[in-house]
Structures are given as C-alpha cells and as structure tokens.
Amino acid sequence: MLVLGIETSCDETAAAVVENGRIIRSNVVNSQIEIHARYGGVVPEVASRQHILSIVPVIEKALDGAGISSKDLGAVAVTHGPGLAGSLLVGVNSAKALALAWHLPLTGINHLEGHIYANWLDSEPPEFPLLCLIVSGGHSDLVLMRGHGDYTVLGRTRDDAAGEAFDKAARILGLGFPGGPAIQKAAAGGRPSLRLARAWLEGSDDFSFSGVKAELHRLVEKSKVAVSGARENGAVVVADAAASFQEAVTSVLAAKTAAAARERTVKQILLAGGVAANRRLRERLSEVSPVPVRYPPPALCTDNAAMTAACGYFRFRQGKTDGLDLDVLPALRMT
Ligand code: KG4
Ligand code: ZN
C-alpha cells in the first residue's frame, strides 16, 4: 500500500510517498530555515504563508518522484499536531481536499509519533517492547512502546525541550539558528572544559534543561566565556563552551534513558526527533545502553513527511482513520 504523507507542523513543507510503512518511494522537504534564520527563530506568520506557497508543488514533486499518480495511492496521512496552528492548518486542509477529491481514506498523525516511525524507514523493523527517546525542538519525551500505537509516557521535560535548549544556547553563544547543528559543529573544534551543572531529577524519568542553559548565560554575562572580542582572565572560548553544553545535555539524556531501559525489559532503544541527529548523543547512548540503540539517518531525524506516511500506514492497518472533520491540535501530546 502506498501512503502519501504530508507534514507542515513547523517550518518544513514536506510530502512523501512510502510503501508499506517502510520503503521510501519519494521524500520531499522544502525547508524555510534560511527565511527564518534572519529572525533568529521560526516566525509563525511567515511559516504559514510559505507553506501555502509550497504545499502544492511539494506534493506534486513527491508524486512525480515516486513515479506514480493519485490513482496508485491507498491513503493520505497528515500531521495534525502538535505544532504551529497556522502551519498545521495548511497541511491538514490540503490533505482533506486531496482525500475527498481522490476518494482516499485519511488519518491524522501525532507529529511526535511520526518521529518515532522514522526508525521503520528503509531498515529492519524495530522489535517491541522498546524504549523511545523523542527529542525535538518542542518536546523531550521518554516513551515505552509495547506495540504499534501502544505508548506509555515515562517522563518528559519539565521546562525546555532538548532542541530548544540547544537553540537557546546557540543564541547565547552567538552561533545562529538552528542551534543544534551549530553547537555540534562548534563543539567539534572544542573540549568540554566547563563543568556545567546537570539536573538529574533522581527517582524520576523527567528531564530539565533550563538550568544548564541559564548557567551558560551567566558565564557569558560574567565574561567567563568569551563570545566576542578579547579573551581576558582565561575566559573559555566558544568552541569549548559549546562542547561543554553539548556534553552536559547529552550525558543526562543518555544516562537517564539507559537507566530507564535497565529498569524495564526492553529489546531496543530508539532515538527520534531533530536532536537524535546529534552525533555525541548517539555515541554516548550507544556507550551506556544495556540494549541496542537505533536511530534514523540525520535527514530522517528532522521534520519530514516520510515518517508521517510510515506512521499512517501502521494506523491504517489498525483501522484507525479520521473523517473530514479532522482538526489541528497544536498542543497535542504523547499519551
Ligand atoms: O524534530 P525537529 O526537526 O522539529 C521539531 O519537531 O521541533 O527538531 C528541531 C530541533 C531544533 O531545536 C534543532 O536545533 C535540533 O532539533 N537539532 C539538533 C541537531 N539537529 C537538529 N540538536 C542537536 N544536534 C543536532 N545535530
Ligand atoms: Zn519534529
């Protein structure tokens, strides 16, 4: 079965065709990063307008890329939350129009669930029960998954999401947007010489990243980290500060995820979401995990519609479809 996936929850206009939830036939992502970078973050109004301009060409490109016409499709899957309301509306309304015009079943996908299903694409299917760490720009959730669509949230961030913390730290260090890749790049040339405080939240599977970000901010304000100009009093250089921040965040994520895997009987750990593209996180988690760790290739960690289509396929197989009253749910969570 070929599923058309549509994803417009933030600043990527994406459409993809996936066969049987696993084989990518096409995967088109039209990124708006350059437009938002000049504002230092995603501007919701600008994002929804760009989605309106891009959505039809992106869907056409996905069908062309797969070498198919609408008649070959079996279903349409679209992200309906969480995300920016104006952005989600463009994808959801386009998907509804196509489902109606092409007489196809429709299903609304939770964006976070979509991220998990990037692990099913072009690879051996993961084995249940598994633990999944979803780390994106808006969320950091630790989820136990016993089967398709069967989730128990064990923990989540109490303040900043991991990706949000990377983005804010990059802004503090003057490294630009998006922050995650910028911190990773700067950190590659540095040493984690600053011992930034880590929030372990003992006895809980929750996370907290606002403290480490605030500490970094304080060090920059006090000129203990040299973000510009002369380096005085042995101030730490940006590369070392970036490496220290990356080390603090990834060590907590890796250690707490590994501990949760040890406590429950799981066969694998899956990484998902934009921060799953981080090399240090992959390395650290693989070092400390008691079970095999899997992660998608970097391009499938960040927002795309192939993951939406994959997730949609498994929902359709369970008979889960939505009507044309499907609405956007900007604050949707993993439940
Ligand atoms: O999943 P995603 O593309 O969008 C959301 O659903 O939020 O994640 C975007 C987030 C951003 O905060 C970005 O800075 C972060 O993922 N990110 C990274 C890396 N690549 C993207 N964080 C750390 N290291 C990376 N290599
Ligand atoms: Zn995402």
PDB file of N, CA, C and O in Angstrom, residues 246-291:
ATOM      1  N   GLN A 246      27.001  20.747  25.077  1.00  0.00           N
ATOM      2  CA  GLN A 246      26.569  19.511  24.403  1.00  0.00           C
ATOM      3  C   GLN A 246      26.807  18.301  25.305  1.00  0.00           C
ATOM      4  O   GLN A 246      25.962  17.400  25.396  1.00  0.00           O
ATOM      5  N   GLU A 247      27.944  18.310  26.004  1.00  0.00           N
ATOM      6  CA  GLU A 247      28.280  17.203  26.907  1.00  0.00           C
ATOM      7  C   GLU A 247      27.277  17.123  28.060  1.00  0.00           C
ATOM      8  O   GLU A 247      26.816  16.030  28.416  1.00  0.00           O
ATOM      9  N   ALA A 248      26.932  18.294  28.621  1.00  0.00           N
ATOM     10  CA  ALA A 248      26.001  18.308  29.768  1.00  0.00           C
ATOM     11  C   ALA A 248      24.635  17.764  29.351  1.00  0.00           C
ATOM     12  O   ALA A 248      24.059  16.906  30.037  1.00  0.00           O
ATOM     13  N   VAL A 249      24.112  18.226  28.218  1.00  0.00           N
ATOM     14  CA  VAL A 249      22.765  17.806  27.796  1.00  0.00           C
ATOM     15  C   VAL A 249      22.758  16.336  27.365  1.00  0.00           C
ATOM     16  O   VAL A 249      21.896  15.554  27.784  1.00  0.00           O
ATOM     17  N   THR A 250      23.731  15.940  26.557  1.00  0.00           N
ATOM     18  CA  THR A 250      23.701  14.564  26.044  1.00  0.00           C
ATOM     19  C   THR A 250      24.011  13.547  27.144  1.00  0.00           C
ATOM     20  O   THR A 250      23.495  12.438  27.116  1.00  0.00           O
ATOM     21  N   SER A 251      24.826  13.936  28.141  1.00  0.00           N
ATOM     22  CA  SER A 251      25.140  12.960  29.189  1.00  0.00           C
ATOM     23  C   SER A 251      23.895  12.658  30.023  1.00  0.00           C
ATOM     24  O   SER A 251      23.650  11.506  30.382  1.00  0.00           O
ATOM     25  N   VAL A 252      23.077  13.671  30.298  1.00  0.00           N
ATOM     26  CA  VAL A 252      21.848  13.441  31.071  1.00  0.00           C
ATOM     27  C   VAL A 252      20.859  12.610  30.243  1.00  0.00           C
ATOM     28  O   VAL A 252      20.287  11.632  30.739  1.00  0.00           O
ATOM     29  N   LEU A 253      20.686  12.992  28.984  1.00  0.00           N
ATOM     30  CA  LEU A 253      19.739  12.248  28.125  1.00  0.00           C
ATOM     31  C   LEU A 253      20.150  10.777  28.031  1.00  0.00           C
ATOM     32  O   LEU A 253      19.317   9.873  28.178  1.00  0.00           O
ATOM     33  N   ALA A 254      21.445  10.551  27.793  1.00  0.00           N
ATOM     34  CA  ALA A 254      21.915   9.175  27.600  1.00  0.00           C
ATOM     35  C   ALA A 254      21.815   8.374  28.899  1.00  0.00           C
ATOM     36  O   ALA A 254      21.288   7.253  28.911  1.00  0.00           O
ATOM     37  N   ALA A 255      22.281   8.952  30.014  1.00  0.00           N
ATOM     38  CA  ALA A 255      22.310   8.201  31.270  1.00  0.00           C
ATOM     39  C   ALA A 255      20.891   7.880  31.746  1.00  0.00           C
ATOM     40  O   ALA A 255      20.613   6.752  32.186  1.00  0.00           O
ATOM     41  N   LYS A 256      19.974   8.847  31.656  1.00  0.00           N
ATOM     42  CA  LYS A 256      18.618   8.596  32.151  1.00  0.00           C
ATOM     43  C   LYS A 256      17.863   7.612  31.254  1.00  0.00           C
ATOM     44  O   LYS A 256      17.090   6.789  31.723  1.00  0.00           O
ATOM     45  N   THR A 257      18.111   7.681  29.948  1.00  0.00           N
ATOM     46  CA  THR A 257      17.451   6.746  29.025  1.00  0.00           C
ATOM     47  C   THR A 257      17.975   5.330  29.259  1.00  0.00           C
ATOM     48  O   THR A 257      17.196   4.366  29.306  1.00  0.00           O
ATOM     49  N   ALA A 258      19.280   5.205  29.440  1.00  0.00           N
ATOM     50  CA  ALA A 258      19.870   3.878  29.689  1.00  0.00           C
ATOM     51  C   ALA A 258      19.341   3.311  31.014  1.00  0.00           C
ATOM     52  O   ALA A 258      19.029   2.119  31.116  1.00  0.00           O
ATOM     53  N   ALA A 259      19.226   4.169  32.030  1.00  0.00           N
ATOM     54  CA  ALA A 259      18.725   3.714  33.333  1.00  0.00           C
ATOM     55  C   ALA A 259      17.277   3.229  33.206  1.00  0.00           C
ATOM     56  O   ALA A 259      16.904   2.197  33.775  1.00  0.00           O
ATOM     57  N   ALA A 260      16.476   3.956  32.436  1.00  0.00           N
ATOM     58  CA  ALA A 260      15.073   3.552  32.243  1.00  0.00           C
ATOM     59  C   ALA A 260      15.004   2.219  31.498  1.00  0.00           C
ATOM     60  O   ALA A 260      14.143   1.374  31.785  1.00  0.00           O
ATOM     61  N   ALA A 261      15.923   1.999  30.563  1.00  0.00           N
ATOM     62  CA  ALA A 261      15.943   0.735  29.800  1.00  0.00           C
ATOM     63  C   ALA A 261      16.348  -0.426  30.710  1.00  0.00           C
ATOM     64  O   ALA A 261      15.858  -1.546  30.564  1.00  0.00           O
ATOM     65  N   ARG A 262      17.232  -0.136  31.659  1.00  0.00           N
ATOM     66  CA  ARG A 262      17.666  -1.176  32.601  1.00  0.00           C
ATOM     67  C   ARG A 262      16.519  -1.574  33.519  1.00  0.00           C
ATOM     68  O   ARG A 262      16.370  -2.733  33.877  1.00  0.00           O
ATOM     69  N   GLU A 263      15.698  -0.626  33.892  1.00  0.00           N
ATOM     70  CA  GLU A 263      14.592  -0.888  34.827  1.00  0.00           C
ATOM     71  C   GLU A 263      13.452  -1.670  34.189  1.00  0.00           C
ATOM     72  O   GLU A 263      12.746  -2.399  34.852  1.00  0.00           O
ATOM     73  N   ARG A 264      13.248  -1.466  32.875  1.00  0.00           N
ATOM     74  CA  ARG A 264      12.161  -2.163  32.177  1.00  0.00           C
ATOM     75  C   ARG A 264      12.787  -3.186  31.235  1.00  0.00           C
ATOM     76  O   ARG A 264      13.911  -3.019  30.796  1.00  0.00           O
ATOM     77  N   THR A 265      12.027  -4.204  30.904  1.00  0.00           N
ATOM     78  CA  THR A 265      12.591  -5.186  29.983  1.00  0.00           C
ATOM     79  C   THR A 265      12.269  -4.736  28.565  1.00  0.00           C
ATOM     80  O   THR A 265      11.163  -4.946  28.080  1.00  0.00           O
ATOM     81  N   VAL A 266      13.230  -4.076  27.938  1.00  0.00           N
ATOM     82  CA  VAL A 266      13.021  -3.658  26.547  1.00  0.00           C
ATOM     83  C   VAL A 266      14.094  -4.283  25.668  1.00  0.00           C
ATOM     84  O   VAL A 266      15.177  -4.617  26.129  1.00  0.00           O
ATOM     85  N   LYS A 267      13.752  -4.437  24.393  1.00  0.00           N
ATOM     86  CA  LYS A 267      14.708  -5.076  23.466  1.00  0.00           C
ATOM     87  C   LYS A 267      15.620  -4.065  22.802  1.00  0.00           C
ATOM     88  O   LYS A 267      16.731  -4.394  22.405  1.00  0.00           O
ATOM     89  N   GLN A 268      15.102  -2.837  22.635  1.00  0.00           N
ATOM     90  CA  GLN A 268      15.882  -1.824  21.913  1.00  0.00           C
ATOM     91  C   GLN A 268      15.561  -0.437  22.453  1.00  0.00           C
ATOM     92  O   GLN A 268      14.522  -0.243  23.089  1.00  0.00           O
ATOM     93  N   ILE A 269      16.452   0.500  22.151  1.00  0.00           N
ATOM     94  CA  ILE A 269      16.156   1.920  22.383  1.00  0.00           C
ATOM     95  C   ILE A 269      16.134   2.595  21.012  1.00  0.00           C
ATOM     96  O   ILE A 269      17.035   2.374  20.192  1.00  0.00           O
ATOM     97  N   LEU A 270      15.093   3.396  20.767  1.00  0.00           N
ATOM     98  CA  LEU A 270      15.032   4.183  19.529  1.00  0.00           C
ATOM     99  C   LEU A 270      15.229   5.653  19.870  1.00  0.00           C
ATOM    100  O   LEU A 270      14.653   6.138  20.841  1.00  0.00           O
ATOM    101  N   LEU A 271      16.022   6.330  19.058  1.00  0.00           N
ATOM    102  CA  LEU A 271      16.136   7.785  19.171  1.00  0.00           C
ATOM    103  C   LEU A 271      15.255   8.398  18.086  1.00  0.00           C
ATOM    104  O   LEU A 271      15.164   7.859  16.980  1.00  0.00           O
ATOM    105  N   ALA A 272      14.620   9.528  18.404  1.00  0.00           N
ATOM    106  CA  ALA A 272      13.753  10.172  17.413  1.00  0.00           C
ATOM    107  C   ALA A 272      13.745  11.673  17.618  1.00  0.00           C
ATOM    108  O   ALA A 272      14.007  12.157  18.724  1.00  0.00           O
ATOM    109  N   GLY A 273      13.436  12.428  16.543  1.00  0.00           N
ATOM    110  CA  GLY A 273      13.365  13.889  16.631  1.00  0.00           C
ATOM    111  C   GLY A 273      14.675  14.541  16.221  1.00  0.00           C
ATOM    112  O   GLY A 273      15.708  13.872  16.117  1.00  0.00           O
ATOM    113  N   GLY A 274      14.615  15.854  16.009  1.00  0.00           N
ATOM    114  CA  GLY A 274      15.767  16.583  15.477  1.00  0.00           C
ATOM    115  C   GLY A 274      17.055  16.374  16.254  1.00  0.00           C
ATOM    116  O   GLY A 274      18.134  16.239  15.667  1.00  0.00           O
ATOM    117  N   VAL A 275      16.978  16.325  17.588  1.00  0.00           N
ATOM    118  CA  VAL A 275      18.197  16.199  18.402  1.00  0.00           C
ATOM    119  C   VAL A 275      18.805  14.794  18.276  1.00  0.00           C
ATOM    120  O   VAL A 275      19.986  14.593  18.581  1.00  0.00           O
ATOM    121  N   ALA A 276      18.014  13.840  17.778  1.00  0.00           N
ATOM    122  CA  ALA A 276      18.547  12.487  17.541  1.00  0.00           C
ATOM    123  C   ALA A 276      19.627  12.516  16.464  1.00  0.00           C
ATOM    124  O   ALA A 276      20.383  11.559  16.298  1.00  0.00           O
ATOM    125  N   ALA A 277      19.704  13.640  15.715  1.00  0.00           N
ATOM    126  CA  ALA A 277      20.759  13.779  14.699  1.00  0.00           C
ATOM    127  C   ALA A 277      22.105  14.076  15.355  1.00  0.00           C
ATOM    128  O   ALA A 277      23.140  14.000  14.697  1.00  0.00           O
ATOM    129  N   ASN A 278      22.080  14.406  16.649  1.00  0.00           N
ATOM    130  CA  ASN A 278      23.331  14.798  17.325  1.00  0.00           C
ATOM    131  C   ASN A 278      24.275  13.609  17.489  1.00  0.00           C
ATOM    132  O   ASN A 278      23.930  12.610  18.121  1.00  0.00           O
ATOM    133  N   ARG A 279      25.487  13.753  16.940  1.00  0.00           N
ATOM    134  CA  ARG A 279      26.455  12.641  16.952  1.00  0.00           C
ATOM    135  C   ARG A 279      26.869  12.243  18.364  1.00  0.00           C
ATOM    136  O   ARG A 279      26.998  11.068  18.680  1.00  0.00           O
ATOM    137  N   ARG A 280      27.063  13.238  19.226  1.00  0.00           N
ATOM    138  CA  ARG A 280      27.524  12.945  20.590  1.00  0.00           C
ATOM    139  C   ARG A 280      26.441  12.187  21.364  1.00  0.00           C
ATOM    140  O   ARG A 280      26.745  11.273  22.128  1.00  0.00           O
ATOM    141  N   LEU A 281      25.177  12.552  21.150  1.00  0.00           N
ATOM    142  CA  LEU A 281      24.082  11.846  21.836  1.00  0.00           C
ATOM    143  C   LEU A 281      24.052  10.385  21.393  1.00  0.00           C
ATOM    144  O   LEU A 281      23.914   9.466  22.211  1.00  0.00           O
ATOM    145  N   ARG A 282      24.192  10.149  20.092  1.00  0.00           N
ATOM    146  CA  ARG A 282      24.185   8.778  19.565  1.00  0.00           C
ATOM    147  C   ARG A 282      25.312   7.959  20.172  1.00  0.00           C
ATOM    148  O   ARG A 282      25.114   6.830  20.610  1.00  0.00           O
ATOM    149  N   GLU A 283      26.506   8.574  20.173  1.00  0.00           N
ATOM    150  CA  GLU A 283      27.696   7.920  20.711  1.00  0.00           C
ATOM    151  C   GLU A 283      27.523   7.562  22.178  1.00  0.00           C
ATOM    152  O   GLU A 283      27.709   6.418  22.593  1.00  0.00           O
ATOM    153  N   ARG A 284      27.133   8.566  22.971  1.00  0.00           N
ATOM    154  CA  ARG A 284      27.029   8.381  24.428  1.00  0.00           C
ATOM    155  C   ARG A 284      25.993   7.338  24.774  1.00  0.00           C
ATOM    156  O   ARG A 284      26.217   6.472  25.621  1.00  0.00           O
ATOM    157  N   LEU A 285      24.819   7.429  24.125  1.00  0.00           N
ATOM    158  CA  LEU A 285      23.752   6.479  24.437  1.00  0.00           C
ATOM    159  C   LEU A 285      24.183   5.069  24.054  1.00  0.00           C
ATOM    160  O   LEU A 285      23.936   4.113  24.802  1.00  0.00           O
ATOM    161  N   SER A 286      24.846   4.932  22.917  1.00  0.00           N
ATOM    162  CA  SER A 286      25.316   3.606  22.499  1.00  0.00           C
ATOM    163  C   SER A 286      26.325   3.055  23.498  1.00  0.00           C
ATOM    164  O   SER A 286      26.366   1.858  23.764  1.00  0.00           O
ATOM    165  N   GLU A 287      27.145   3.945  24.096  1.00  0.00           N
ATOM    166  CA  GLU A 287      28.145   3.503  25.080  1.00  0.00           C
ATOM    167  C   GLU A 287      27.499   2.978  26.359  1.00  0.00           C
ATOM    168  O   GLU A 287      27.944   1.980  26.917  1.00  0.00           O
ATOM    169  N   VAL A 288      26.461   3.661  26.845  1.00  0.00           N
ATOM    170  CA  VAL A 288      25.927   3.320  28.179  1.00  0.00           C
ATOM    171  C   VAL A 288      24.679   2.439  28.142  1.00  0.00           C
ATOM    172  O   VAL A 288      24.250   1.940  29.186  1.00  0.00           O
ATOM    173  N   SER A 289      24.095   2.225  26.955  1.00  0.00           N
ATOM    174  CA  SER A 289      22.835   1.472  26.894  1.00  0.00           C
ATOM    175  C   SER A 289      23.032  -0.030  27.108  1.00  0.00           C
ATOM    176  O   SER A 289      23.978  -0.618  26.584  1.00  0.00           O
ATOM    177  N   PRO A 290      22.123  -0.667  27.854  1.00  0.00           N
ATOM    178  CA  PRO A 290      22.215  -2.112  28.041  1.00  0.00           C
ATOM    179  C   PRO A 290      21.658  -2.888  26.837  1.00  0.00           C
ATOM    180  O   PRO A 290      21.816  -4.100  26.766  1.00  0.00           O
ATOM    181  N   VAL A 291      20.982  -2.207  25.929  1.00  0.00           N
ATOM    182  CA  VAL A 291      20.368  -2.861  24.751  1.00  0.00           C
ATOM    183  C   VAL A 291      20.787  -2.098  23.481  1.00  0.00           C
ATOM    184  O   VAL A 291      21.247  -0.955  23.584  1.00  0.00           O
TER     185      VAL A 291
END
